[in-house]
Amino acid sequence: MDQQQLDLPGELGDTGVLEDVGEDREGVAALNRGELHVHMNGAIPMSEIRKILLDEATVLPTGFELEHGLVRNTPCQSLAEYLTPWQVLRLFPRKRENLDRLTFAVFASLAENNVRFVELRSSVLYLSALQECSPSQALERLIESTGKAAQHHGIRRGLILTVTRGDYSVVNLSILLQAYQDLGEPKDVIGLDLAGDEEMPYPTELPSLFRGAKDKFGLGITIHAGETGREENVRSAVSLFDADRIGHGTAAGKDPDLLELLSTRGICVEVCPISNRLTGAVPSNEAHPLQQFRRYGVPYVICSDNPAIHQCGLADDQAAAMAEGLSIGDMRRQYEMAKRYSFLKDLD
């Protein structure tokens, strides 16, 4: 990762003295890791995407240039601009065997970053539509494919089912939960996630559906909130959805009362340093709220979000966190933090 590309500040060590992150990069690279916030279609290496698109004879959107359109390594003007790669990432895999191919490639990349356990986010409903099968069949295929890849690479994995904000979020969540029940409530599924444009309204009954799934099935709840600068979305994630974790949550850094709430409730923030700079969630002229989280005792875990899109990995995000002001000691503690706040059970 080119630190200058992201316009990150240097590291402030525990003593408050500016330090060179590069001196500790080798130490960071060797650490074991847990990954709690990564989207599967944002983690597929470019080389594998090319092979699958060719195999499935996928027609790209007009004007979409694969070489540049799938990569985000300089700050975007908006979250919408950052998300344009999904114009293509949502077009595959249409073939069952290509699901296996991309899954193995994703887990190979995770293994390269010393990831020992991962909570993988995926949209089962997109997969169902692409492969022209029922949601329960799509979920079963996802479980089988990720299970084989995880076992091959010696990685423990759990699946988080993602629902997108909007008018159909209640219907879509209901379909996902029915598919989950049709398969006998597989232990491979460990949580639910709400993602998408935070400005988009959702039906009033959606939070109660999330809470109901948590109470009935024991699923963990993580909500994308506060990524676009609205701290009230973080507060709603806590008060309405009963979130266990917050995805991104950068806006919370500007609200002392909210920071106190997260700290008191022990609600973990999934911090994605590289993504936060690229999406504009944290502008280049502002400090990342990581230091505020640490100052207020808010639990946090460093995550990668969409590593292939950034052409980086979780090791790079941890190095970026150090460039934002954390220490090598903070990074050494991250593995145990990830274990503590993971939805996976009985992690060694």
XYZ file of C-alpha atoms in Angstrom:
348
model
C 0.000 0.000 0.000
C 1.287 3.469 -0.869
C 0.750 5.540 2.277
C 0.955 8.798 0.328
C -1.905 7.723 -1.936
C -4.226 7.711 1.051
C -2.760 10.888 2.551
C -2.428 9.258 5.949
C -0.638 10.975 8.829
C 2.406 9.425 10.450
C 2.126 7.314 13.558
C 1.933 8.845 17.017
C 3.344 6.298 19.425
C 2.351 5.734 23.042
C 4.702 8.537 24.055
C 3.136 10.979 21.606
C 6.306 11.058 19.476
C 5.942 10.736 15.720
C 7.322 7.393 14.655
C 8.038 5.645 11.375
C 5.425 2.983 10.683
C 7.824 1.287 8.294
C 10.035 0.134 11.157
C 7.228 -2.018 12.518
C 5.752 -3.220 9.217
C 7.548 -6.569 9.389
C 6.257 -7.085 12.907
C 2.712 -6.345 11.774
C 3.006 -8.647 8.755
C 3.834 -11.641 10.978
C 0.797 -11.307 13.262
C -2.085 -13.782 13.381
C -5.393 -12.123 12.481
C -9.149 -12.382 12.815
C -11.294 -10.670 10.164
C -14.759 -9.499 11.232
C -15.765 -7.201 8.358
C -15.041 -8.346 4.808
C -17.410 -8.590 1.839
C -16.800 -11.661 -0.289
C -17.345 -9.972 -3.644
C -14.965 -7.193 -2.583
C -12.262 -9.725 -1.754
C -12.006 -11.591 -5.091
C -8.587 -11.101 -6.721
C -8.639 -9.351 -10.097
C -6.961 -12.322 -11.794
C -9.815 -14.625 -10.756
C -12.476 -12.110 -11.780
C -11.004 -11.958 -15.289
C -11.098 -15.747 -15.637
C -14.705 -15.995 -14.464
C -15.949 -13.136 -16.644
C -14.303 -14.776 -19.655
C -15.670 -18.223 -18.804
C -19.210 -16.893 -18.369
C -18.985 -14.549 -21.392
C -20.148 -11.682 -19.175
C -21.030 -8.466 -20.975
C -19.648 -5.471 -19.106
C -21.678 -2.279 -18.625
C -21.146 0.264 -21.393
C -17.977 2.238 -20.824
C -16.774 0.118 -17.904
C -12.996 -0.421 -18.062
C -12.081 -3.472 -16.040
C -8.503 -2.438 -15.295
C -9.515 0.802 -13.610
C -13.183 0.266 -12.818
C -12.582 -2.499 -10.272
C -9.819 -0.714 -8.374
C -10.090 1.940 -5.683
C -6.733 3.217 -4.419
C -7.276 6.980 -4.347
C -9.988 8.824 -2.370
C -13.375 9.018 -4.088
C -15.686 12.011 -4.225
C -18.563 10.000 -2.733
C -19.571 6.589 -1.464
C -21.521 6.083 -4.714
C -18.315 6.555 -6.721
C -16.500 4.108 -4.469
C -19.213 1.500 -5.091
C -19.131 1.570 -8.920
C -17.104 -1.708 -9.083
C -20.279 -3.468 -7.973
C -21.760 -2.772 -11.405
C -19.608 -5.744 -12.449
C -19.159 -7.618 -9.163
C -22.909 -8.332 -9.113
C -22.848 -10.001 -12.550
C -21.170 -13.267 -11.496
C -20.834 -16.159 -10.667
C -23.584 -17.693 -12.756
C -21.947 -21.132 -12.698
C -21.728 -23.305 -9.594
C -18.080 -24.199 -10.284
C -17.154 -20.532 -10.513
C -18.500 -19.948 -7.035
C -15.951 -22.525 -5.878
C -13.189 -20.865 -7.893
C -13.748 -17.413 -6.477
C -14.250 -18.726 -2.948
C -10.919 -20.565 -2.994
C -9.216 -17.424 -4.328
C -10.704 -15.317 -1.527
C -9.533 -17.741 1.155
C -6.080 -17.972 -0.413
C -5.777 -14.191 -0.037
C -6.972 -14.373 3.562
C -4.387 -17.063 4.291
C -1.642 -14.862 2.817
C -2.576 -12.270 5.450
C -2.355 -14.814 8.310
C -6.114 -14.682 8.866
C -7.020 -17.550 11.220
C -10.756 -16.924 11.357
C -13.115 -14.839 9.266
C -16.706 -13.678 9.254
C -17.558 -13.474 5.564
C -20.412 -11.270 4.298
C -22.305 -12.219 1.181
C -25.622 -11.527 -0.508
C -27.393 -14.859 -0.857
C -30.244 -13.281 -2.830
C -27.877 -12.056 -5.560
C -26.374 -15.530 -5.769
C -29.848 -17.047 -5.969
C -30.775 -14.801 -8.899
C -27.478 -15.331 -10.713
C -27.571 -19.121 -10.436
C -31.343 -19.359 -10.939
C -31.898 -21.363 -7.800
C -33.896 -20.903 -4.608
C -32.470 -18.830 -1.738
C -32.084 -21.966 0.364
C -30.150 -23.667 -2.455
C -27.966 -20.574 -2.859
C -27.259 -20.500 0.878
C -26.462 -24.210 0.851
C -24.024 -23.709 -2.036
C -22.376 -20.809 -0.242
C -22.001 -22.863 2.930
C -20.505 -25.798 1.032
C -18.138 -23.710 -1.082
C -16.796 -21.532 1.732
C -16.569 -24.554 4.018
C -14.319 -26.463 1.596
C -12.121 -23.419 0.961
C -11.829 -22.651 4.666
C -10.876 -26.226 5.502
C -8.303 -26.305 2.689
C -6.572 -23.178 4.019
C -6.963 -23.998 7.710
C -9.213 -21.009 8.402
C -12.247 -21.019 10.675
C -15.173 -19.256 9.008
C -18.701 -18.084 9.673
C -21.198 -16.447 7.325
C -22.982 -13.157 7.880
C -26.082 -12.663 5.757
C -26.369 -9.137 4.361
C -29.580 -7.198 3.763
C -29.590 -3.871 1.919
C -31.535 -0.870 3.182
C -34.639 0.102 1.248
C -38.305 -0.690 0.729
C -37.682 -4.414 0.200
C -35.400 -4.953 3.183
C -38.122 -6.572 5.316
C -39.165 -8.922 2.528
C -35.567 -9.811 1.729
C -34.674 -10.451 5.370
C -37.746 -12.652 5.759
C -36.695 -14.665 2.694
C -33.173 -15.091 4.054
C -34.382 -16.201 7.465
C -36.763 -18.691 5.845
C -33.900 -20.135 3.783
C -31.848 -20.368 6.981
C -34.649 -22.260 8.708
C -35.276 -24.494 5.680
C -31.675 -25.689 5.997
C -32.126 -26.480 9.668
C -30.544 -23.302 11.075
C -26.970 -24.231 10.074
C -24.260 -23.238 12.533
C -22.247 -21.864 9.610
C -24.523 -18.782 9.631
C -23.532 -16.654 12.598
C -24.952 -13.178 12.006
C -26.975 -10.598 10.115
C -25.803 -7.357 8.562
C -27.633 -4.258 7.328
C -25.754 -2.408 4.587
C -26.386 0.077 1.784
C -27.025 3.797 1.443
C -27.562 5.183 4.938
C -29.756 7.964 3.574
C -32.225 5.395 2.272
C -35.239 4.791 4.552
C -36.297 1.317 5.588
C -39.650 -0.082 6.800
C -40.371 0.613 10.458
C -40.699 -3.094 11.229
C -37.137 -3.923 10.067
C -35.414 -3.379 13.451
C -37.850 -5.707 15.225
C -37.108 -8.413 12.635
C -33.391 -8.123 13.389
C -34.013 -8.241 17.129
C -36.340 -11.207 16.695
C -33.706 -13.149 14.749
C -31.172 -12.384 17.451
C -33.487 -13.583 20.219
C -34.818 -16.661 18.386
C -31.687 -17.943 16.623
C -28.852 -16.384 18.608
C -27.489 -14.609 15.530
C -25.115 -11.705 16.034
C -26.149 -8.302 14.703
C -23.809 -5.912 12.927
C -25.064 -2.738 11.268
C -23.294 -0.523 8.738
C -23.802 2.848 10.402
C -22.100 6.216 10.657
C -20.039 5.639 7.518
C -21.582 8.611 5.720
C -21.318 11.105 8.553
C -24.628 10.599 10.382
C -24.045 9.741 14.031
C -27.795 9.257 14.588
C -27.545 6.114 12.430
C -25.078 4.670 14.930
C -27.428 5.522 17.785
C -30.341 3.867 15.942
C -28.260 0.760 15.312
C -27.815 0.453 19.073
C -31.270 1.485 20.295
C -33.471 0.022 17.543
C -31.528 -2.933 16.113
C -29.767 -3.993 19.337
C -26.502 -4.170 17.382
C -23.599 -6.109 18.850
C -21.155 -4.400 16.505
C -21.097 -1.322 14.275
C -19.661 -1.402 10.765
C -17.359 1.610 10.218
C -19.032 3.956 12.743
C -16.680 6.824 11.904
C -19.309 9.496 12.619
C -19.430 8.397 16.265
C -16.015 9.977 16.786
C -17.612 13.437 16.794
C -20.215 12.691 19.479
C -18.843 12.268 23.041
C -22.199 11.023 24.356
C -22.340 8.369 21.660
C -18.765 7.336 22.359
C -19.692 6.927 26.018
C -22.708 4.833 25.033
C -20.622 2.507 22.844
C -18.020 2.195 25.566
C -20.544 1.532 28.348
C -22.464 -1.022 26.284
C -19.285 -2.696 25.032
C -20.358 -2.364 21.416
C -17.458 -3.043 19.087
C -16.724 -0.851 16.062
C -15.436 -2.595 12.935
C -12.874 -0.059 11.743
C -11.713 -0.237 8.122
C -8.936 2.398 7.890
C -8.141 2.145 4.174
C -11.784 1.979 3.130
C -12.678 4.912 5.409
C -10.207 7.132 3.571
C -11.139 5.905 0.097
C -14.885 6.368 0.585
C -14.490 9.816 2.115
C -15.988 8.647 5.407
C -12.927 10.286 6.933
C -11.798 13.284 4.833
C -8.098 13.705 4.126
C -7.938 16.846 6.288
C -9.372 15.130 9.377
C -7.919 12.684 11.865
C -9.390 9.208 11.898
C -11.612 8.619 14.975
C -9.539 5.590 15.973
C -7.790 7.674 18.598
C -11.158 8.824 19.932
C -12.344 5.227 20.178
C -9.253 4.327 22.157
C -9.514 7.440 24.346
C -13.133 6.668 25.317
C -12.573 2.933 25.736
C -14.734 1.961 22.747
C -13.860 -1.575 21.614
C -12.655 -1.730 18.006
C -11.310 -4.282 15.565
C -9.313 -3.451 12.443
C -10.920 -4.914 9.309
C -10.363 -4.788 5.538
C -13.887 -4.312 4.079
C -13.100 -4.832 0.357
C -9.405 -5.725 0.196
C -9.203 -6.786 -3.460
C -10.811 -3.530 -4.566
C -8.113 -1.676 -2.603
C -5.403 -4.070 -3.842
C -4.478 -4.554 -0.200
C -5.065 -7.010 2.628
C -5.800 -6.961 6.350
C -2.089 -6.576 7.094
C -2.174 -3.314 5.126
C -5.183 -2.092 7.094
C -3.353 -2.747 10.330
C -0.365 -0.812 9.009
C -2.773 1.979 8.019
C -4.198 1.978 11.555
C -0.698 2.568 12.852
C -0.321 5.444 10.403
C -3.520 6.837 11.920
C -1.965 6.912 15.377
C -2.057 3.409 16.861
C 0.977 1.481 18.034
C 2.477 -1.896 17.250
C 1.252 -2.923 20.711
C -2.316 -2.065 19.700
C -1.940 -4.277 16.648
C -0.573 -7.170 18.685
C -3.718 -7.009 20.828
C -6.022 -7.083 17.817
C -6.147 -10.863 17.479
C -7.536 -11.299 20.979
C -9.957 -8.403 20.427
C -11.255 -10.036 17.262
C -11.737 -13.309 19.153
C -13.612 -11.552 21.929
C -16.088 -9.782 19.651
C -16.461 -12.442 16.972
C -19.827 -14.140 16.493
C -17.967 -17.437 16.084
C -18.057 -19.686 19.142
C -15.218 -21.462 20.925
C -12.324 -19.776 19.158
C -8.954 -21.045 20.416
